[in-house]
mmCIF file of C-alpha atoms in Angstrom:
data_model
loop_
_atom_site.group_PDB
_atom_site.id
_atom_site.type_symbol
_atom_site.label_atom_id
_atom_site.label_comp_id
_atom_site.label_asym_id
_atom_site.label_seq_id
_atom_site.Cartn_x
_atom_site.Cartn_y
_atom_site.Cartn_z
ATOM 1 C CA UNK A 784 148.030 56.397 87.506
ATOM 2 C CA UNK A 785 147.120 54.427 84.381
ATOM 3 C CA UNK A 786 147.790 56.145 81.068
ATOM 4 C CA UNK A 787 144.155 55.922 79.932
ATOM 5 C CA UNK A 788 142.885 57.582 83.087
ATOM 6 C CA UNK A 789 145.530 60.280 82.855
ATOM 7 C CA UNK A 790 144.553 61.022 79.230
ATOM 8 C CA UNK A 791 140.896 61.204 80.259
ATOM 9 C CA UNK A 792 141.692 63.664 83.053
ATOM 10 C CA UNK A 793 143.952 65.791 80.868
ATOM 11 C CA UNK A 794 141.438 66.052 78.026
ATOM 12 C CA UNK A 795 138.641 66.876 80.462
ATOM 13 C CA UNK A 796 140.769 69.558 82.105
ATOM 14 C CA UNK A 797 141.619 71.020 78.700
ATOM 15 C CA UNK A 798 137.948 71.272 77.762
ATOM 16 C CA UNK A 799 137.076 72.884 81.102
ATOM 17 C CA UNK A 800 139.909 75.425 80.899
ATOM 18 C CA UNK A 801 139.086 76.319 77.292
ATOM 19 C CA UNK A 802 135.426 76.850 78.171
ATOM 20 C CA UNK A 803 136.273 78.969 81.218
ATOM 21 C CA UNK A 804 138.753 81.055 79.228
ATOM 22 C CA UNK A 805 136.215 81.661 76.463
ATOM 23 C CA UNK A 806 133.507 82.622 78.962
ATOM 24 C CA UNK A 807 135.883 84.970 80.788
ATOM 25 C CA UNK A 808 136.911 86.596 77.520
ATOM 26 C CA UNK A 809 133.286 87.069 76.448
ATOM 27 C CA UNK A 810 132.489 88.545 79.868
ATOM 28 C CA UNK A 811 135.367 90.995 79.512
ATOM 29 C CA UNK A 812 134.285 92.023 76.008
ATOM 30 C CA UNK A 813 130.523 92.304 76.428
ATOM 31 C CA UNK A 814 130.134 93.085 80.143
ATOM 32 C CA UNK A 815 133.374 94.789 81.213
ATOM 33 C CA UNK A 816 132.551 95.338 84.891
ATOM 34 C CA UNK A 817 130.910 91.967 85.512
ATOM 35 C CA UNK A 818 134.084 89.845 85.620
ATOM 36 C CA UNK A 819 134.735 90.955 89.197
ATOM 37 C CA UNK A 820 131.488 89.322 90.315
ATOM 38 C CA UNK A 821 131.226 85.551 90.509
ATOM 39 C CA UNK A 822 127.780 85.391 88.892
ATOM 40 C CA UNK A 823 129.176 84.583 85.454
ATOM 41 C CA UNK A 824 130.958 81.528 86.879
ATOM 42 C CA UNK A 825 127.769 80.218 88.486
ATOM 43 C CA UNK A 826 125.853 80.845 85.275
ATOM 44 C CA UNK A 827 128.477 78.815 83.430
ATOM 45 C CA UNK A 828 128.281 75.717 85.644
ATOM 46 C CA UNK A 829 125.507 73.853 83.753
ATOM 47 C CA UNK A 830 127.299 74.385 80.440
ATOM 48 C CA UNK A 831 130.613 73.356 81.953
ATOM 49 C CA UNK A 832 129.095 70.208 83.465
ATOM 50 C CA UNK A 833 127.514 69.283 80.129
ATOM 51 C CA UNK A 834 130.753 69.861 78.201
ATOM 52 C CA UNK A 835 132.737 67.768 80.675
ATOM 53 C CA UNK A 836 130.155 64.967 80.568
ATOM 54 C CA UNK A 837 130.177 64.929 76.765
ATOM 55 C CA UNK A 838 133.974 64.892 76.725
ATOM 56 C CA UNK A 839 134.115 61.991 79.174
ATOM 57 C CA UNK A 840 131.564 60.048 77.121
ATOM 58 C CA UNK A 841 133.489 60.636 73.891
ATOM 59 C CA UNK A 842 136.813 59.701 75.449
ATOM 60 C CA UNK A 843 135.380 56.516 76.974
ATOM 61 C CA UNK A 844 133.857 55.590 73.598
ATOM 62 C CA UNK A 845 137.257 56.075 71.947
ATOM 63 C CA UNK A 846 139.001 54.004 74.596
ATOM 64 C CA UNK A 847 136.511 51.167 74.166
ATOM 65 C CA UNK A 848 136.753 51.309 70.375
ATOM 66 C CA UNK A 849 140.557 51.253 70.479
ATOM 67 C CA UNK A 850 140.524 48.364 72.968
ATOM 68 C CA UNK A 851 138.475 46.230 70.553
ATOM 69 C CA UNK A 852 141.054 46.642 67.761
#
């Protein structure tokens, strides 16, 4: 796997895991019994998709900018 693609996948996975961890923590703090249900995960999907898309766009912009140098 090319290094650039691997870095893109790793950074995207890091963003997704951080967002899921934060959402899980907030669910535990503010709605203690709700973490057992999967509703909070489905509610999080649009935000997760947007964060991943923004991360991919930023990483691709950086890769293009570094390739021009």
